[in-house]
mmCIF file of C-alpha atoms in Angstrom:
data_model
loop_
_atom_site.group_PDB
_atom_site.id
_atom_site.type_symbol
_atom_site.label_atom_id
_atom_site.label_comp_id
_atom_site.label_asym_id
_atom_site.label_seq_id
_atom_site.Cartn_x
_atom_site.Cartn_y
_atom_site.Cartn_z
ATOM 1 C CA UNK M 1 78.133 -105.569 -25.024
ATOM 2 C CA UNK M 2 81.409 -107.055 -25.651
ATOM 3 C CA UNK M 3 84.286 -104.499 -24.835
ATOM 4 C CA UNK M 4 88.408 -104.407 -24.867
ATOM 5 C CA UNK M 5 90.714 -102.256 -23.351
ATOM 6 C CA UNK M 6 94.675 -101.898 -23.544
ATOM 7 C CA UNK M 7 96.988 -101.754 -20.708
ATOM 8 C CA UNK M 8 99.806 -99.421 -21.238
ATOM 9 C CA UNK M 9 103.116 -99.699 -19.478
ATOM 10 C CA UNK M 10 106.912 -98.893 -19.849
ATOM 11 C CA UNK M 11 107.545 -102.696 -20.707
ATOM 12 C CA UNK M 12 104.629 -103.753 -22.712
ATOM 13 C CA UNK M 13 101.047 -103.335 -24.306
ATOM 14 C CA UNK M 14 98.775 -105.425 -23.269
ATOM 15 C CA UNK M 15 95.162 -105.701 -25.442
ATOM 16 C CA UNK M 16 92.042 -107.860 -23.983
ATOM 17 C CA UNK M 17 88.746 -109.129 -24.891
ATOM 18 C CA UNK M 18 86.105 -109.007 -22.535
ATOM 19 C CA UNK M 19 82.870 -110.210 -22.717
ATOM 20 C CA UNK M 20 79.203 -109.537 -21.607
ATOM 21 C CA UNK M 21 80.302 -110.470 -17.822
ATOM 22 C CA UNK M 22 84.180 -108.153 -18.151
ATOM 23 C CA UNK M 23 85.196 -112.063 -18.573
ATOM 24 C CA UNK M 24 88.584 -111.661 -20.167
ATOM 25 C CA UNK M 25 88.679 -113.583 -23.591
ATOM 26 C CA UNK M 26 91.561 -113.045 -25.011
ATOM 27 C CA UNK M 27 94.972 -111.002 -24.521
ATOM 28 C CA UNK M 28 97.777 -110.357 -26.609
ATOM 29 C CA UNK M 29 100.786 -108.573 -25.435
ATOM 30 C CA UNK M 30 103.588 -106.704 -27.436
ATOM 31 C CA UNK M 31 106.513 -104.902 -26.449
ATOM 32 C CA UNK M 32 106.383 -101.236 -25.466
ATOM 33 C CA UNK M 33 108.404 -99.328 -28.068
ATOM 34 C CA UNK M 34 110.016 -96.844 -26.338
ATOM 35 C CA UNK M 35 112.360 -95.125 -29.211
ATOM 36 C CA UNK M 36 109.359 -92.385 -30.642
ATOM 37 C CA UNK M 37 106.069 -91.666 -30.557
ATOM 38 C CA UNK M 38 105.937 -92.969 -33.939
ATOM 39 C CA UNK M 39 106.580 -96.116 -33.478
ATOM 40 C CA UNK M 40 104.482 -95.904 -30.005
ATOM 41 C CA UNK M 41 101.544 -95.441 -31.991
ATOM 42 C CA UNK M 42 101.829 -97.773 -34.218
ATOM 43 C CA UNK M 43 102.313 -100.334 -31.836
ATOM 44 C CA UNK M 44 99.087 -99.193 -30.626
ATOM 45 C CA UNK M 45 97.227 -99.411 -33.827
ATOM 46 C CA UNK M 46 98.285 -102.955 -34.318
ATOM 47 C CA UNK M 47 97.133 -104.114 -31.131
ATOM 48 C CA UNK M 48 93.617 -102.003 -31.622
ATOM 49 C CA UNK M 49 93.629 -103.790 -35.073
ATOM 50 C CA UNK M 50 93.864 -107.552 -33.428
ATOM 51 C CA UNK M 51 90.920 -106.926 -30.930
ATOM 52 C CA UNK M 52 88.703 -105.829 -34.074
ATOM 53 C CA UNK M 53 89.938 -109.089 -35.909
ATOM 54 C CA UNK M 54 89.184 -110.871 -32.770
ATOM 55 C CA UNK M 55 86.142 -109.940 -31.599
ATOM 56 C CA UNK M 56 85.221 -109.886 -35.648
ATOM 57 C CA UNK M 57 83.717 -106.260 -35.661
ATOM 58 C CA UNK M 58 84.598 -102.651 -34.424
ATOM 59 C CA UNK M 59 84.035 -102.453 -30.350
ATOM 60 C CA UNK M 60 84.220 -100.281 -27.454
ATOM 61 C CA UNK M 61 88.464 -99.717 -26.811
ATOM 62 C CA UNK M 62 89.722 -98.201 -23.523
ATOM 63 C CA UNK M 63 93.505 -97.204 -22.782
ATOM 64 C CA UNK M 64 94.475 -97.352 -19.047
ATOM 65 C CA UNK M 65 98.309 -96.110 -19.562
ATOM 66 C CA UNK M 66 100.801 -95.220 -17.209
ATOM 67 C CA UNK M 67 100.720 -90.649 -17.098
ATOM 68 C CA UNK M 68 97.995 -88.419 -17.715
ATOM 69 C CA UNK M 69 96.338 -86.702 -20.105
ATOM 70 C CA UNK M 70 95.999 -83.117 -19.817
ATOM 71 C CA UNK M 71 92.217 -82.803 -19.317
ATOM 72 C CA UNK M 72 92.103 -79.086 -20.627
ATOM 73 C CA UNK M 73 95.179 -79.739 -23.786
ATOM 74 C CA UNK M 74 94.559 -83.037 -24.634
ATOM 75 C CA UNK M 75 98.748 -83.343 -24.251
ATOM 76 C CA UNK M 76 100.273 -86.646 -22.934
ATOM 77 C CA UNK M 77 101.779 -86.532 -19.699
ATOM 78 C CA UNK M 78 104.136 -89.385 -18.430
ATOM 79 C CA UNK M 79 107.965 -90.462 -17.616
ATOM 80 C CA UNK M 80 107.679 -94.044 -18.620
ATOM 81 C CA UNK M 81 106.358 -93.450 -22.503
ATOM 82 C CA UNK M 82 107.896 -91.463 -25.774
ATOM 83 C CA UNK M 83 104.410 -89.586 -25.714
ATOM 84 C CA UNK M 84 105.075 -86.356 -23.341
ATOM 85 C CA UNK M 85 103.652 -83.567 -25.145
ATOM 86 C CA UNK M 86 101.554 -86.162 -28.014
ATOM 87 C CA UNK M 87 98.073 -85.027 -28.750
ATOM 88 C CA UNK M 88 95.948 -88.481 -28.206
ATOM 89 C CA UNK M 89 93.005 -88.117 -29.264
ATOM 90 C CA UNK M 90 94.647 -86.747 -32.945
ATOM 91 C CA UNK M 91 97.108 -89.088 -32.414
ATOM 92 C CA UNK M 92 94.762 -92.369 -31.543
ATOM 93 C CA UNK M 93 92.635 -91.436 -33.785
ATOM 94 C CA UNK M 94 95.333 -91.072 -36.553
ATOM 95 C CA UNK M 95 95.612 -95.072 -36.155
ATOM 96 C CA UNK M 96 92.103 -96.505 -34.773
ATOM 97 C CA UNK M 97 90.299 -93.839 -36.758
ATOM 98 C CA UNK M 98 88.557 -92.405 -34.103
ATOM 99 C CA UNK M 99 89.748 -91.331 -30.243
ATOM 100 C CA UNK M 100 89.469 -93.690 -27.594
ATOM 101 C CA UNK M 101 88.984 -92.902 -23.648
ATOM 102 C CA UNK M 102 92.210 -93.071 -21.875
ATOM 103 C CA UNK M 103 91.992 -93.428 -18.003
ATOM 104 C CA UNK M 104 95.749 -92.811 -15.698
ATOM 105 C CA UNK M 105 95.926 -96.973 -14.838
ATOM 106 C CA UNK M 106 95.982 -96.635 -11.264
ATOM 107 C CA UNK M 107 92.686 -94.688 -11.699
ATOM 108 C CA UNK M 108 91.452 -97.757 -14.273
ATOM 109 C CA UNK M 109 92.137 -100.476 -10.779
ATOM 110 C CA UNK M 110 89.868 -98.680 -8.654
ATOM 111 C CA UNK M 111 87.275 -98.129 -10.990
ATOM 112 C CA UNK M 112 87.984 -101.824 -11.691
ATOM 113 C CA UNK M 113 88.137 -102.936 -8.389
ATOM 114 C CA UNK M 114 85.104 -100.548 -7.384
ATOM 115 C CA UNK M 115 82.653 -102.114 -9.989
ATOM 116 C CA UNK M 116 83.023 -106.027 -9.234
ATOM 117 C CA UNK M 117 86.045 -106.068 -7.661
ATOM 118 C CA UNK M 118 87.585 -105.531 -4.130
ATOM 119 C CA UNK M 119 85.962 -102.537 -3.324
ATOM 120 C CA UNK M 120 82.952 -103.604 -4.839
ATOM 121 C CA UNK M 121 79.859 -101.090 -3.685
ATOM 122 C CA UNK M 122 82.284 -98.674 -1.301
ATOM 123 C CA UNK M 123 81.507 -95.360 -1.459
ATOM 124 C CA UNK M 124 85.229 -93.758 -1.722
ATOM 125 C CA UNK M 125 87.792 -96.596 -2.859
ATOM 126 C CA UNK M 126 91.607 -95.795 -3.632
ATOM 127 C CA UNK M 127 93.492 -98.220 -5.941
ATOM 128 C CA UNK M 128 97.501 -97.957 -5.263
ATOM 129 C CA UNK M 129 99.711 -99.611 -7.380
ATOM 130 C CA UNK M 130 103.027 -101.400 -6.294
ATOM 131 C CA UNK M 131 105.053 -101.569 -9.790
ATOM 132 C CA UNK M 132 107.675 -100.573 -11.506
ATOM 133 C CA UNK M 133 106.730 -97.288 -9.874
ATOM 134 C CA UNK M 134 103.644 -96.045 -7.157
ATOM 135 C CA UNK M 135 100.298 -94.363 -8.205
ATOM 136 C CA UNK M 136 96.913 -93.882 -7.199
ATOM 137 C CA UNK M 137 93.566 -93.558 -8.284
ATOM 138 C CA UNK M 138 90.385 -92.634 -6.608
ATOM 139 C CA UNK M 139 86.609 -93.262 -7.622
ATOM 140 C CA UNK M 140 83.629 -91.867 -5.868
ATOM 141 C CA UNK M 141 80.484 -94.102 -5.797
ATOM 142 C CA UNK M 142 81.452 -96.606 -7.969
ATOM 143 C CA UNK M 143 82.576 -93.505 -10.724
ATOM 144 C CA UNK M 144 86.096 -92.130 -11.927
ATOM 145 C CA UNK M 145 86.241 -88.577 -9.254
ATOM 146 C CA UNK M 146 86.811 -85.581 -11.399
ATOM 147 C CA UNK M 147 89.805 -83.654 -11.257
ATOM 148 C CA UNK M 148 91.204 -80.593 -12.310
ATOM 149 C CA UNK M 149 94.380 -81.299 -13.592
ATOM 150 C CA UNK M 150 94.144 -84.950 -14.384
ATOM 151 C CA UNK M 151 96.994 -86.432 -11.870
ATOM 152 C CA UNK M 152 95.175 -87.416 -8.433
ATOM 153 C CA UNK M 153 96.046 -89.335 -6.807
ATOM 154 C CA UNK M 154 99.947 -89.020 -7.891
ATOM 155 C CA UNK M 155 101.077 -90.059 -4.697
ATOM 156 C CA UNK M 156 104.760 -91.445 -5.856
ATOM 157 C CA UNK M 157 105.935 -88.182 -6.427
ATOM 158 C CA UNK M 158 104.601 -86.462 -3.088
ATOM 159 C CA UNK M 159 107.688 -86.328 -0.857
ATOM 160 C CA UNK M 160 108.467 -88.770 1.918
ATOM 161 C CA UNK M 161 107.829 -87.455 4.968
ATOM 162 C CA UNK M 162 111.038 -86.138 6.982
ATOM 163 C CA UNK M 163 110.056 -87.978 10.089
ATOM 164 C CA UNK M 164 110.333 -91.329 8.452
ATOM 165 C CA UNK M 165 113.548 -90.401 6.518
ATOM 166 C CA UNK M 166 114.969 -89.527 9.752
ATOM 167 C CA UNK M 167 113.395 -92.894 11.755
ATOM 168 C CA UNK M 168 115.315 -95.260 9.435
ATOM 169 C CA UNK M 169 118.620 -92.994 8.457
ATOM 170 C CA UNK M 170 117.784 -92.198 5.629
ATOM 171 C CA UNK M 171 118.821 -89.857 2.677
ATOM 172 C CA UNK M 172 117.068 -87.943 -0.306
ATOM 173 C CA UNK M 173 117.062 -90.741 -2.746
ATOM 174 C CA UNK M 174 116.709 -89.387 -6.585
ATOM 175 C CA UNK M 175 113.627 -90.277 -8.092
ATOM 176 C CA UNK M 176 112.884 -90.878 -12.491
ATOM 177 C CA UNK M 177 111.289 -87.478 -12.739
ATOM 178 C CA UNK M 178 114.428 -85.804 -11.709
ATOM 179 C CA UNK M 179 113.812 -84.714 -8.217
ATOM 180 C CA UNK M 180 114.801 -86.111 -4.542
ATOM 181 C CA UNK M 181 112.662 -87.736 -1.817
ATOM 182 C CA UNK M 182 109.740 -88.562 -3.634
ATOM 183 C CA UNK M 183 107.599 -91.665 -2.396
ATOM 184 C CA UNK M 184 108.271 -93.713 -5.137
ATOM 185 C CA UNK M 185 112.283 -93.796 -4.678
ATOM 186 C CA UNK M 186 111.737 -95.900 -1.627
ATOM 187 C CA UNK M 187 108.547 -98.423 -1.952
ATOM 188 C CA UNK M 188 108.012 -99.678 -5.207
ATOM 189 C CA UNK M 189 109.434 -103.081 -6.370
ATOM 190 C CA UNK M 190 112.854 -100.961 -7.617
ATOM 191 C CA UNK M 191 112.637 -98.597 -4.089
ATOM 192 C CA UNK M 192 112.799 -102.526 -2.393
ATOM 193 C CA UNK M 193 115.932 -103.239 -3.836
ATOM 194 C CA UNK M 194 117.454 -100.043 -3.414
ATOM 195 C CA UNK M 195 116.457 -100.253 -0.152
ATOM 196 C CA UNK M 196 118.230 -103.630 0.876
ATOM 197 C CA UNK M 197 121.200 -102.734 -0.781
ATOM 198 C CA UNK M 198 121.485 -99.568 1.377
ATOM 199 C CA UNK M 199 121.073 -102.310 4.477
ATOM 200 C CA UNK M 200 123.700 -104.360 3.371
ATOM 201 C CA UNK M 201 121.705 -106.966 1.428
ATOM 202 C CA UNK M 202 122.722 -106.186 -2.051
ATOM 203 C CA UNK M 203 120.725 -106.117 -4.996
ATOM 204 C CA UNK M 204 117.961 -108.916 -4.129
ATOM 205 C CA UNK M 205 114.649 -109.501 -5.828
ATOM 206 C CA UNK M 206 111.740 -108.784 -3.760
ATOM 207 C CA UNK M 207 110.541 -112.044 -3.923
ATOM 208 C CA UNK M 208 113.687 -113.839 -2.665
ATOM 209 C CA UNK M 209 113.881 -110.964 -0.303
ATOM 210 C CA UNK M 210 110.515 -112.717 1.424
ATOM 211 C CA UNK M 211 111.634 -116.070 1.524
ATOM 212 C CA UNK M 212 115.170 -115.196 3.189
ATOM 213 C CA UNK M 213 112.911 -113.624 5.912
ATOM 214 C CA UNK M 214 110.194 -115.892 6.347
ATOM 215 C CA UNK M 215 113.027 -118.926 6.385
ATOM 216 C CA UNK M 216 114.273 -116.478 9.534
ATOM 217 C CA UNK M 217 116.516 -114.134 7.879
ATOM 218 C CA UNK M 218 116.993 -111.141 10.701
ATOM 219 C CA UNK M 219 118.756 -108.938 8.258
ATOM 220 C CA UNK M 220 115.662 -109.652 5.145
ATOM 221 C CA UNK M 221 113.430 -108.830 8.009
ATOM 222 C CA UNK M 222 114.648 -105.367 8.988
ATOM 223 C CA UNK M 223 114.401 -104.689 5.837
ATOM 224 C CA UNK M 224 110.911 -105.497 4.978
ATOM 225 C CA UNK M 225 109.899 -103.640 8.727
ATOM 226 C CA UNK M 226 111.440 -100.489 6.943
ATOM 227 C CA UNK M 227 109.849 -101.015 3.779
ATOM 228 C CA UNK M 228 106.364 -101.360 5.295
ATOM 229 C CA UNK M 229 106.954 -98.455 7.961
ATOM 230 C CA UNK M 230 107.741 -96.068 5.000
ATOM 231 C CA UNK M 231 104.943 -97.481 2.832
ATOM 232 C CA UNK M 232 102.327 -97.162 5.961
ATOM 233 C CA UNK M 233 103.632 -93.710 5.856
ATOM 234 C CA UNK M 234 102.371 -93.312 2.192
ATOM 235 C CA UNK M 235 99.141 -95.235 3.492
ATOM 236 C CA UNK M 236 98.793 -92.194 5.970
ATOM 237 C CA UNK M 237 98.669 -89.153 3.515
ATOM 238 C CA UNK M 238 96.350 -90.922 1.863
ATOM 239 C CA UNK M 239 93.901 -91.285 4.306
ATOM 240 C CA UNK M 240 94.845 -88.076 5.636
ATOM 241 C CA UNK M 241 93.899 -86.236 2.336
ATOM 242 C CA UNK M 242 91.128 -88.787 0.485
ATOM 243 C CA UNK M 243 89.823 -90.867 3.853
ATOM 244 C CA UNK M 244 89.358 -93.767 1.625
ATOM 245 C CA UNK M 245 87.347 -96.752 3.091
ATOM 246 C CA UNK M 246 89.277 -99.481 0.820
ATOM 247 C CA UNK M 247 92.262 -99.405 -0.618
ATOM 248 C CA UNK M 248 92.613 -101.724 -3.535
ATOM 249 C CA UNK M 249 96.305 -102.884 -4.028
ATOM 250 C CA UNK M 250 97.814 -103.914 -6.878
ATOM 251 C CA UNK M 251 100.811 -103.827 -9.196
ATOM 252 C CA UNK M 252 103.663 -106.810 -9.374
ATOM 253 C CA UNK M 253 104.905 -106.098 -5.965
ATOM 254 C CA UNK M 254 101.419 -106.587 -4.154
ATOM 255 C CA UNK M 255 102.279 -110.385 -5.409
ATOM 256 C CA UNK M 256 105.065 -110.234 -2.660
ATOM 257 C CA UNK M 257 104.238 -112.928 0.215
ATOM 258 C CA UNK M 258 102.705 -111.258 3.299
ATOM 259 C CA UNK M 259 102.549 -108.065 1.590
ATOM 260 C CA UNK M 260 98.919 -106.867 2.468
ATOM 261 C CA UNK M 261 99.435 -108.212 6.092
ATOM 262 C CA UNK M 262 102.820 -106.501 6.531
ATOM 263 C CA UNK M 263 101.198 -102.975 5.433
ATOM 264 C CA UNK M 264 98.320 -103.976 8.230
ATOM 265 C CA UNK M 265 100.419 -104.350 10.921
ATOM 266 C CA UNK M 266 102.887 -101.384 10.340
ATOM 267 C CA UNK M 267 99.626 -98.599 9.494
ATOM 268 C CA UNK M 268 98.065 -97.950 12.814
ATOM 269 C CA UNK M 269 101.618 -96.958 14.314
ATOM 270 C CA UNK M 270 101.656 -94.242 11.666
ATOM 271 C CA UNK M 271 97.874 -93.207 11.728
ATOM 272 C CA UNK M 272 97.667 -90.130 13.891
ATOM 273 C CA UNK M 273 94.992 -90.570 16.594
ATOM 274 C CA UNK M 274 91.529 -91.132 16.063
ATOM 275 C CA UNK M 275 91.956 -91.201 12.700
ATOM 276 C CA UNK M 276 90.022 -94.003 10.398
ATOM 277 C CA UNK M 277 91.528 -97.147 9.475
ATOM 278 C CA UNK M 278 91.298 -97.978 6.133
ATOM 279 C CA UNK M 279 90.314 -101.965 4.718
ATOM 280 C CA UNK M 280 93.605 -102.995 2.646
ATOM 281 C CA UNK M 281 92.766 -105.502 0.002
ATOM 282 C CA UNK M 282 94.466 -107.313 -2.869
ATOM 283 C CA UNK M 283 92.672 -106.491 -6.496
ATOM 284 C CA UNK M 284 90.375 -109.320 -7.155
ATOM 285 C CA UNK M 285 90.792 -108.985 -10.983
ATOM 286 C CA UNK M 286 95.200 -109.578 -10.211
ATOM 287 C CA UNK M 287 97.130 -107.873 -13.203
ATOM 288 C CA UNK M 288 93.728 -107.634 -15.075
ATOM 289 C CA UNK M 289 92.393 -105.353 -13.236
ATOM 290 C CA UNK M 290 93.581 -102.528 -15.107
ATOM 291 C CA UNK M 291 92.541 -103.057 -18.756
ATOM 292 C CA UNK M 292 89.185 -104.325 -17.071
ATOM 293 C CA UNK M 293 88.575 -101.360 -15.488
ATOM 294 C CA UNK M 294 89.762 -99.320 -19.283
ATOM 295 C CA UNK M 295 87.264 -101.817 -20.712
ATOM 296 C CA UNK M 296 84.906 -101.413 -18.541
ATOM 297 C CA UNK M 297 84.952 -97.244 -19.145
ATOM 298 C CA UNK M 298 84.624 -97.971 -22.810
ATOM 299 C CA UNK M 299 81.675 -99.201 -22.729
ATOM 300 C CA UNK M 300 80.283 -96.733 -20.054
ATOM 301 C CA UNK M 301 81.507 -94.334 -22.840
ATOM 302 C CA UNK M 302 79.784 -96.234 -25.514
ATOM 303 C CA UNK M 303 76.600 -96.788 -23.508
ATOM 304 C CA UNK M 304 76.462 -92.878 -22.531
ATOM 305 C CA UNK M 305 77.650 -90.965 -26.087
ATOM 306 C CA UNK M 306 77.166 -93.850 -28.847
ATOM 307 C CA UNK M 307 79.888 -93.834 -31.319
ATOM 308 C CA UNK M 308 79.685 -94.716 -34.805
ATOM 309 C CA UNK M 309 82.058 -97.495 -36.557
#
């Protein structure tokens, strides 16, 4: 069964074809309107249009997106969107004519990853995403684990612990939802370059940030040491709370040189005692991962509760 799923983010849409195998076909990508939920939706109607002119029939459509949906309103949950508060299904179906499954995207890399992927046959796999922002999914036994209120694993908004504030000097850095200290103020791709600044660096890209300290950069390098003792601390509530066997990274910041190797050598300093390690791997499906692992619940979906055209 050929599927498609859309990958929702603050910056763009993304749509994909997939075939038989969850080979990607085709992609088309659009800007994210960000002024309404009008014009949010109808951005996403046009994309759900091209994959039906594409693939030359109606098809099983997944959303991963960045938020939640409520499980028991149906409401829209998210900072980076115009859709807090939105009804989806009413409102999806308004332009595909009828709902489609919509899956948090860090939860749509680890079922990704989970079935084919990294983590492929692990019985509890974690997929964290390094972006614009950090989030985390979970999926039991190859499956999407249930949850009551739709946002596990939200991990970049759990607070950084005091103890690692403290180790590197720092303060209670303001986070996009509005409060101070959360996880995702210091690690993501933006927390990076925050981060060097506040060491005297400036604003510098992440990337260039790697090559100043692998060409020997001492200054870089403290910086990236910081970086991967606070995300190792991250690493550690993690295991501490879902004892995860792999966690699947992705996002634009797992691209970073050394990145995986830098998180393996900072976690066991941060693990308490006797605890598990967990196996750290780069997504094998890259940036697809996502609207594979949307596409991929589609057609579990479609395969489980038929739907009619």
């Amino acid at each position: 069964m050929i599927c498609a799923g859309l990958d929702i983010g603050g910056t763009k849409i993304e749509a994909r074809l997939f075939d038989a195998d969850l080979q990607a076909t085709h992609s088309h990508r659009v800007p994210t309107p960000r002024a309404s939920a009008d014009a949010f939706f109808a951005a996403v109607g046009e994309q759900v249009a091209w994959l039906r002119e594409r693939a030359g029939a109606d098809l099983p459509i997944g959303i991963a997106m960045t938020g939640v949906v409520e499980p028991d309103t149906g409401l829209a949950q998210t900072a980076n969107l115009p859709i807090s508060g939105q009804p989806m299904a009413e409102r999806l179906t308004a332009v595909a004519g009828r709902p489609l499954p919509v899956m948090n995207d860090s939860m749509a890399l680890a079922f990704s990853e989970a079935n084919g992927g990294a983590a492929d046959g692990a019985a509890a796999v974690v997929g964290l995403i390094f972006g614009t922002g950090v989030a985390a999914g979970i999926c039991v036994d190859g499956r999407p684990a249930a949850r009551y209120g739709g946002i596990a694993a939200e991990l970049g908004h759990c607070g950084m612990p005091a103890r690692a504030l403290d180790r590197h000097g720092l303060g209670l850095w303001r986070c996009g939802c509005g409060r101070d200290g959360c996880i995702e103020a210091y690690i993501p791709g933006p927390g990076l370059i925050r981060l060097a600044a506040h060491m005297g660096l400036g604003e510098i890209a992440p990337p260039e940030l790697a090559a100043r300290a692998a060409g020997g950069d001492a200054q870089a390098e403290a910086v990236l040491a910081t970086w991967a003792d606070l995300s190792a601390e991250a690493l550690e509530i993690l295991q501490m709370t879902i004892d995860p066997q792999i966690v699947v990274l992705g996002g634009g910041l797992s691209q970073m040189p050394g990145f995986v190797e830098r998180l393996e050598a900072a976690l066991p300093a941060r693990l308490m005692p006797g605890t598990p390690r967990p196996i750290l791997r780069l997504a094998r499906h890259g940036d697809a991962s996502g609207v594979r692992g949307a596409a991929l619940l589609a057609r579990m979906a479609a395969a489980e509760q038929p739907w009619t055209c």
